[in-house]
mmCIF file of C-alpha atoms in Angstrom:
data_model
loop_
_atom_site.group_PDB
_atom_site.id
_atom_site.type_symbol
_atom_site.label_atom_id
_atom_site.label_comp_id
_atom_site.label_asym_id
_atom_site.label_seq_id
_atom_site.Cartn_x
_atom_site.Cartn_y
_atom_site.Cartn_z
ATOM 1 C CA MET T 25 0.000 0.000 0.000
ATOM 2 C CA ASP T 26 1.227 3.520 -0.768
ATOM 3 C CA LEU T 27 1.112 5.023 2.716
ATOM 4 C CA ARG T 28 2.072 8.438 1.412
ATOM 5 C CA ARG T 29 -1.101 8.572 -0.659
ATOM 6 C CA ARG T 30 -3.241 7.013 2.066
ATOM 7 C CA ASN T 31 -2.069 9.549 4.650
ATOM 8 C CA LYS T 32 -2.097 12.528 2.307
ATOM 9 C CA ARG T 33 -2.952 15.708 4.161
ATOM 10 C CA VAL T 34 -6.261 17.120 2.998
ATOM 11 C CA THR T 35 -6.541 20.783 2.128
ATOM 12 C CA CYS T 36 -9.369 23.076 3.112
ATOM 13 C CA LYS T 37 -11.420 25.509 1.063
ATOM 14 C CA SER T 38 -14.888 26.959 0.655
ATOM 15 C CA SER T 39 -17.616 24.565 -0.467
ATOM 16 C CA SER T 40 -21.105 25.225 -1.781
ATOM 17 C CA ILE T 41 -24.091 24.446 0.407
ATOM 18 C CA PRO T 42 -26.829 22.411 -1.306
ATOM 19 C CA GLY T 43 -29.865 24.555 -1.973
ATOM 20 C CA SER T 44 -27.937 27.778 -1.327
ATOM 21 C CA SER T 45 -25.610 30.150 -3.157
ATOM 22 C CA ARG T 46 -23.500 30.491 -0.012
ATOM 23 C CA VAL T 47 -20.443 28.487 1.003
ATOM 24 C CA ALA T 48 -18.999 26.859 4.122
ATOM 25 C CA SER T 49 -15.353 26.288 4.972
ATOM 26 C CA THR T 50 -14.553 22.629 4.310
ATOM 27 C CA CYS T 51 -11.717 20.203 3.733
ATOM 28 C CA THR T 52 -11.343 18.503 0.357
ATOM 29 C CA ALA T 53 -11.988 15.059 1.804
ATOM 30 C CA SER T 54 -15.436 13.700 0.906
ATOM 31 C CA LYS T 55 -17.120 11.416 3.405
ATOM 32 C CA SER T 56 -19.484 8.575 2.617
ATOM 33 C CA THR T 57 -21.636 7.610 5.586
ATOM 34 C CA ILE T 58 -23.079 4.141 5.005
ATOM 35 C CA VAL T 59 -25.744 2.681 7.279
ATOM 36 C CA HIS T 60 -26.599 -1.017 7.189
ATOM 37 C CA LYS T 61 -29.591 -2.434 9.017
ATOM 38 C CA VAL T 62 -29.000 -6.114 9.650
ATOM 39 C CA LYS T 63 -31.265 -9.071 10.341
ATOM 40 C CA PRO T 64 -30.998 -9.778 14.105
ATOM 41 C CA SER T 65 -30.384 -13.453 13.425
ATOM 42 C CA ALA T 66 -27.518 -12.695 11.014
ATOM 43 C CA VAL T 67 -25.392 -10.191 12.935
ATOM 44 C CA ASN T 68 -22.380 -12.475 13.342
ATOM 45 C CA GLU T 69 -22.407 -13.517 9.699
ATOM 46 C CA TYR T 70 -22.760 -9.889 8.655
ATOM 47 C CA LYS T 71 -19.755 -8.822 10.730
ATOM 48 C CA LYS T 72 -17.569 -11.401 8.992
ATOM 49 C CA ALA T 73 -18.769 -10.364 5.543
ATOM 50 C CA ALA T 74 -18.351 -6.648 6.344
ATOM 51 C CA GLU T 75 -14.796 -7.191 7.565
ATOM 52 C CA ALA T 76 -13.913 -9.061 4.378
ATOM 53 C CA TYR T 77 -15.257 -6.276 2.169
ATOM 54 C CA TYR T 78 -14.072 -3.144 3.978
ATOM 55 C CA THR T 79 -10.655 -4.584 4.769
ATOM 56 C CA ALA T 80 -10.192 -5.505 1.110
ATOM 57 C CA ILE T 81 -11.072 -2.076 -0.283
ATOM 58 C CA LYS T 82 -9.004 -0.123 2.238
ATOM 59 C CA GLU T 83 -5.946 -2.228 1.425
ATOM 60 C CA ASP T 84 -6.332 -1.953 -2.352
ATOM 61 C CA PRO T 85 -3.784 0.637 -3.586
ATOM 62 C CA GLU T 86 -5.767 1.103 -6.804
ATOM 63 C CA LEU T 87 -8.701 2.622 -4.947
ATOM 64 C CA HIS T 88 -8.926 6.265 -3.903
ATOM 65 C CA VAL T 89 -10.534 5.549 -0.542
ATOM 66 C CA LYS T 90 -9.710 5.307 3.158
ATOM 67 C CA LEU T 91 -11.761 3.596 5.841
ATOM 68 C CA THR T 92 -12.344 6.128 8.612
ATOM 69 C CA GLY T 93 -14.108 3.579 10.758
ATOM 70 C CA SER T 94 -16.791 0.928 11.213
ATOM 71 C CA TRP T 95 -19.099 0.685 14.200
ATOM 72 C CA GLU T 96 -22.091 -1.149 15.651
ATOM 73 C CA ALA T 97 -24.859 0.826 17.352
ATOM 74 C CA VAL T 98 -25.316 -0.239 20.981
ATOM 75 C CA VAL T 99 -27.657 2.603 22.013
ATOM 76 C CA GLY T 100 -30.049 3.721 19.296
ATOM 77 C CA GLU T 101 -31.461 1.518 16.548
ATOM 78 C CA GLN T 102 -30.220 -1.976 17.276
ATOM 79 C CA ASP T 103 -28.624 -4.276 14.695
ATOM 80 C CA THR T 104 -27.449 -1.171 12.832
ATOM 81 C CA PHE T 105 -23.907 -0.680 11.566
ATOM 82 C CA TYR T 106 -22.136 2.480 10.414
ATOM 83 C CA HIS T 107 -19.223 2.637 7.986
ATOM 84 C CA ILE T 108 -17.529 5.934 7.145
ATOM 85 C CA LEU T 109 -15.305 6.092 4.082
ATOM 86 C CA GLU T 110 -13.132 8.993 2.975
ATOM 87 C CA TYR T 111 -12.406 9.833 -0.649
ATOM 88 C CA GLU T 112 -10.043 12.257 -2.319
ATOM 89 C CA ASN T 113 -12.921 14.607 -3.215
ATOM 90 C CA TYR T 114 -15.747 13.574 -5.545
ATOM 91 C CA SER T 115 -13.427 12.509 -8.333
ATOM 92 C CA GLY T 116 -11.946 9.984 -5.899
ATOM 93 C CA TYR T 117 -15.443 8.723 -5.158
ATOM 94 C CA ASP T 118 -16.262 8.372 -8.853
ATOM 95 C CA LYS T 119 -13.021 6.521 -9.622
ATOM 96 C CA THR T 120 -13.363 4.219 -6.631
ATOM 97 C CA THR T 121 -16.961 3.197 -7.240
ATOM 98 C CA GLN T 122 -16.227 2.562 -10.910
ATOM 99 C CA LYS T 123 -13.251 0.332 -10.095
ATOM 100 C CA ILE T 124 -15.196 -1.576 -7.450
ATOM 101 C CA ARG T 125 -17.985 -2.353 -9.932
ATOM 102 C CA ASN T 126 -15.434 -3.872 -12.292
ATOM 103 C CA SER T 127 -13.424 -5.880 -9.782
ATOM 104 C CA GLU T 128 -13.691 -8.811 -7.415
ATOM 105 C CA HIS T 129 -14.691 -6.341 -4.678
ATOM 106 C CA ILE T 130 -18.228 -6.212 -6.023
ATOM 107 C CA ASN T 131 -18.599 -9.946 -5.448
ATOM 108 C CA THR T 132 -17.319 -9.548 -1.886
ATOM 109 C CA TYR T 133 -19.854 -6.771 -1.344
ATOM 110 C CA GLN T 134 -22.691 -8.891 -2.716
ATOM 111 C CA ARG T 135 -22.066 -11.391 0.081
ATOM 112 C CA LEU T 136 -23.294 -8.726 2.524
ATOM 113 C CA ILE T 137 -26.667 -8.309 0.880
ATOM 114 C CA PRO T 138 -28.489 -11.409 2.207
ATOM 115 C CA TYR T 139 -27.898 -10.247 5.792
ATOM 116 C CA LEU T 140 -29.421 -6.777 5.341
ATOM 117 C CA THR T 141 -32.921 -5.440 5.897
ATOM 118 C CA GLY T 142 -32.044 -1.938 4.678
ATOM 119 C CA ARG T 143 -29.149 0.286 3.673
ATOM 120 C CA SER T 144 -28.535 3.951 3.001
ATOM 121 C CA GLN T 145 -25.686 6.219 1.969
ATOM 122 C CA GLN T 146 -24.981 9.913 2.332
ATOM 123 C CA LEU T 147 -22.136 11.956 0.835
ATOM 124 C CA CYS T 148 -20.747 14.692 3.055
ATOM 125 C CA GLN T 149 -17.967 17.268 3.341
ATOM 126 C CA GLU T 150 -15.790 17.864 6.393
ATOM 127 C CA PHE T 151 -15.792 21.174 8.206
ATOM 128 C CA ALA T 152 -12.349 22.779 8.062
ATOM 129 C CA PHE T 153 -12.463 23.655 11.763
ATOM 130 C CA PHE T 154 -13.400 20.096 12.735
ATOM 131 C CA PRO T 155 -11.250 17.701 10.599
ATOM 132 C CA THR T 156 -11.386 13.972 11.310
ATOM 133 C CA ILE T 157 -8.580 12.685 13.503
ATOM 134 C CA PRO T 158 -6.149 10.112 12.039
ATOM 135 C CA PRO T 159 -6.458 6.380 12.847
ATOM 136 C CA ARG T 160 -5.949 5.539 16.514
ATOM 137 C CA THR T 161 -6.764 2.919 19.133
ATOM 138 C CA GLU T 162 -7.877 4.297 22.489
ATOM 139 C CA GLY T 163 -10.741 2.007 23.410
ATOM 140 C CA GLY T 164 -14.132 2.969 24.772
ATOM 141 C CA ILE T 165 -17.235 4.146 22.955
ATOM 142 C CA PHE T 166 -18.073 6.608 20.211
ATOM 143 C CA GLU T 167 -20.996 8.995 20.051
ATOM 144 C CA LEU T 168 -22.426 10.023 16.686
ATOM 145 C CA ARG T 169 -24.634 13.094 16.947
ATOM 146 C CA THR T 170 -26.792 14.086 13.996
ATOM 147 C CA TYR T 171 -28.635 17.398 13.648
ATOM 148 C CA GLN T 172 -31.381 18.071 11.151
ATOM 149 C CA LEU T 173 -30.991 21.783 10.472
ATOM 150 C CA HIS T 174 -33.502 24.284 9.232
ATOM 151 C CA PRO T 175 -32.768 25.005 5.548
ATOM 152 C CA GLY T 176 -30.344 27.895 5.332
ATOM 153 C CA ALA T 177 -29.004 27.505 8.892
ATOM 154 C CA LEU T 178 -25.726 25.726 8.099
ATOM 155 C CA LEU T 179 -23.513 28.813 8.061
ATOM 156 C CA GLN T 180 -24.917 29.976 11.397
ATOM 157 C CA TRP T 181 -24.350 26.490 12.808
ATOM 158 C CA GLU T 182 -20.740 26.543 11.624
ATOM 159 C CA HIS T 183 -20.116 29.995 13.077
ATOM 160 C CA THR T 184 -21.575 29.042 16.459
ATOM 161 C CA TRP T 185 -19.622 25.801 16.638
ATOM 162 C CA ARG T 186 -16.356 27.509 15.741
ATOM 163 C CA ARG T 187 -16.698 29.411 18.999
ATOM 164 C CA GLY T 188 -18.234 26.687 21.133
ATOM 165 C CA ILE T 189 -15.909 23.845 20.158
ATOM 166 C CA GLU T 190 -13.016 25.374 22.105
ATOM 167 C CA ALA T 191 -14.972 24.882 25.324
ATOM 168 C CA ARG T 192 -15.328 21.167 24.600
ATOM 169 C CA ARG T 193 -11.689 20.746 23.571
ATOM 170 C CA LYS T 194 -10.674 21.487 27.145
ATOM 171 C CA PHE T 195 -12.220 18.172 28.186
ATOM 172 C CA VAL T 196 -12.394 15.905 25.132
ATOM 173 C CA ALA T 197 -11.000 16.142 21.601
ATOM 174 C CA PRO T 198 -13.591 15.822 18.826
ATOM 175 C CA VAL T 199 -13.258 12.970 16.340
ATOM 176 C CA GLY T 200 -14.658 14.970 13.421
ATOM 177 C CA ALA T 201 -17.646 16.747 11.858
ATOM 178 C CA TRP T 202 -19.185 16.861 8.406
ATOM 179 C CA PHE T 203 -22.342 18.071 6.656
ATOM 180 C CA SER T 204 -24.439 16.395 3.981
ATOM 181 C CA GLN T 205 -24.252 17.321 0.306
ATOM 182 C CA VAL T 206 -25.951 14.332 -1.334
ATOM 183 C CA GLY T 207 -28.686 12.227 0.227
ATOM 184 C CA ARG T 208 -30.633 13.647 3.181
ATOM 185 C CA LEU T 209 -29.781 17.347 3.048
ATOM 186 C CA HIS T 210 -29.406 19.949 5.801
ATOM 187 C CA GLN T 211 -27.823 17.439 8.171
ATOM 188 C CA VAL T 212 -24.729 17.875 10.314
ATOM 189 C CA HIS T 213 -22.913 14.982 11.970
ATOM 190 C CA HIS T 214 -20.217 15.111 14.595
ATOM 191 C CA MET T 215 -18.470 12.355 16.493
ATOM 192 C CA TRP T 216 -16.852 12.031 19.928
ATOM 193 C CA GLN T 217 -14.973 9.283 21.748
ATOM 194 C CA TYR T 218 -15.166 8.504 25.478
ATOM 195 C CA PRO T 219 -13.843 5.735 27.719
ATOM 196 C CA ASP T 220 -17.434 4.930 28.807
ATOM 197 C CA LEU T 221 -20.884 6.452 29.288
ATOM 198 C CA HIS T 222 -20.134 7.601 32.840
ATOM 199 C CA THR T 223 -17.093 9.560 31.679
ATOM 200 C CA ARG T 224 -19.175 11.025 28.858
ATOM 201 C CA LYS T 225 -21.684 12.317 31.406
ATOM 202 C CA GLU T 226 -18.982 13.841 33.605
ATOM 203 C CA LEU T 227 -17.158 15.576 30.745
ATOM 204 C CA ARG T 228 -20.344 17.006 29.310
ATOM 205 C CA GLU T 229 -21.306 18.397 32.717
ATOM 206 C CA LYS T 230 -17.888 20.039 33.076
ATOM 207 C CA ALA T 231 -18.215 21.638 29.650
ATOM 208 C CA TRP T 232 -21.434 23.320 30.760
ATOM 209 C CA GLN T 233 -19.394 25.287 33.289
ATOM 210 C CA VAL T 234 -17.243 26.875 30.572
ATOM 211 C CA ASP T 235 -18.278 30.133 28.930
ATOM 212 C CA GLY T 236 -19.525 29.661 25.392
ATOM 213 C CA TRP T 237 -20.727 26.078 25.583
ATOM 214 C CA SER T 238 -24.228 26.657 26.930
ATOM 215 C CA GLU T 239 -24.904 29.184 24.162
ATOM 216 C CA THR T 240 -23.668 26.704 21.539
ATOM 217 C CA VAL T 241 -25.950 23.953 22.841
ATOM 218 C CA SER T 242 -28.994 26.197 23.109
ATOM 219 C CA LYS T 243 -28.676 27.167 19.455
ATOM 220 C CA THR T 244 -27.738 23.802 17.963
ATOM 221 C CA ALA T 245 -29.111 21.046 20.188
ATOM 222 C CA ASN T 246 -32.650 22.172 20.974
ATOM 223 C CA VAL T 247 -35.039 19.678 19.400
ATOM 224 C CA SER T 248 -38.119 21.898 19.330
ATOM 225 C CA GLN T 249 -39.468 23.439 16.163
ATOM 226 C CA THR T 250 -38.607 26.873 17.590
ATOM 227 C CA ALA T 251 -34.887 26.069 17.893
ATOM 228 C CA GLU T 252 -32.736 28.696 16.234
ATOM 229 C CA TYR T 253 -30.831 26.306 13.938
ATOM 230 C CA SER T 254 -31.938 22.688 14.354
ATOM 231 C CA MET T 255 -35.270 20.930 14.599
ATOM 232 C CA LEU T 256 -34.297 17.324 15.308
ATOM 233 C CA MET T 257 -31.259 15.477 16.635
ATOM 234 C CA ASP T 258 -30.019 11.972 17.390
ATOM 235 C CA ALA T 259 -27.262 10.753 19.694
ATOM 236 C CA ILE T 260 -26.161 7.202 18.852
ATOM 237 C CA ILE T 261 -23.649 5.286 20.975
ATOM 238 C CA LEU T 262 -21.350 3.104 18.887
ATOM 239 C CA GLU T 263 -18.764 0.414 19.517
ATOM 240 C CA PRO T 264 -16.001 0.007 16.923
ATOM 241 C CA LEU T 265 -15.685 -3.206 14.954
ATOM 242 C CA PRO T 266 -12.309 -5.031 15.179
ATOM 243 C CA PHE T 267 -11.177 -3.837 11.731
ATOM 244 C CA SER T 268 -12.129 -0.167 12.299
ATOM 245 C CA MET T 269 -9.308 2.340 11.857
ATOM 246 C CA LEU T 270 -10.737 4.353 14.749
ATOM 247 C CA LYS T 271 -11.296 2.344 17.909
#
C-alpha cells in the first residue's frame, strides 16, 4: 500500500451548500456515511462479511478511498452498523466506485446483501475547523450526533460551533464533523470518543461550566421546532468493529 497517498494531508477551502448560493469552509476530503440495518439473526455472519469487504477495499492501492471507521450501534437503533469512508474529493469517489464495480470487490460486497434489511448512503464534506482525527486505538465508545438543520441555517451552525468547540476541547478532543451534500440534506454529523458512558456524562457536565458552551448547545441542540438552527437530533452510541481504523 502507498502510505504516502493514504495519509495525504487534505486541504481546506470553501464549499457550496446544497440549496444555497453560499459556502462553508470545508476540507477537500469527501465522506461517505453508510448505514446497514441487519437481520438480528444474522449479525455475526454480517460482521464477517463486512470485515472481508471493507478490509479488502481499504488495502487496495488502486482505490482512492480510506476507511475512517466501522461501528455497531449499541444505544439507538439496534442491529445497525455504520461505515464511514473517505475519498479524495468527488473525483476519488467516482473513480473508486467505478473500479469496485469492475473488480472482485463487487462480489465480496454482494455477500453482505443477504444479511441486510435496509441500507442507506450519504455523501458529506468535512468542516475545516473540525477535521477527522487520524487512525488511533484508544478504546471505549463513540458517540455520533446528527442534527437536522432548518434550511439555510448551516452557516450559522458553523459559526456558532467555531466558537463553542473550544470549550469542549478542554475536556475531550472531537473525532470529526461533516455536513451532507448528497442524500438527506441539511444534516450535520459530529463524532466524539469517550472511555465509557459515565465519563461522557462527567465531561459534558464540566463543559457546561465553561463560557460559550451553553450558548452553543442552546442554538444547535434544541429539538423543538422553535430552535434557532436545528429541529431534530439523534445521539447514537457506537462500539467500533475489530477492523475499524478508529477504535
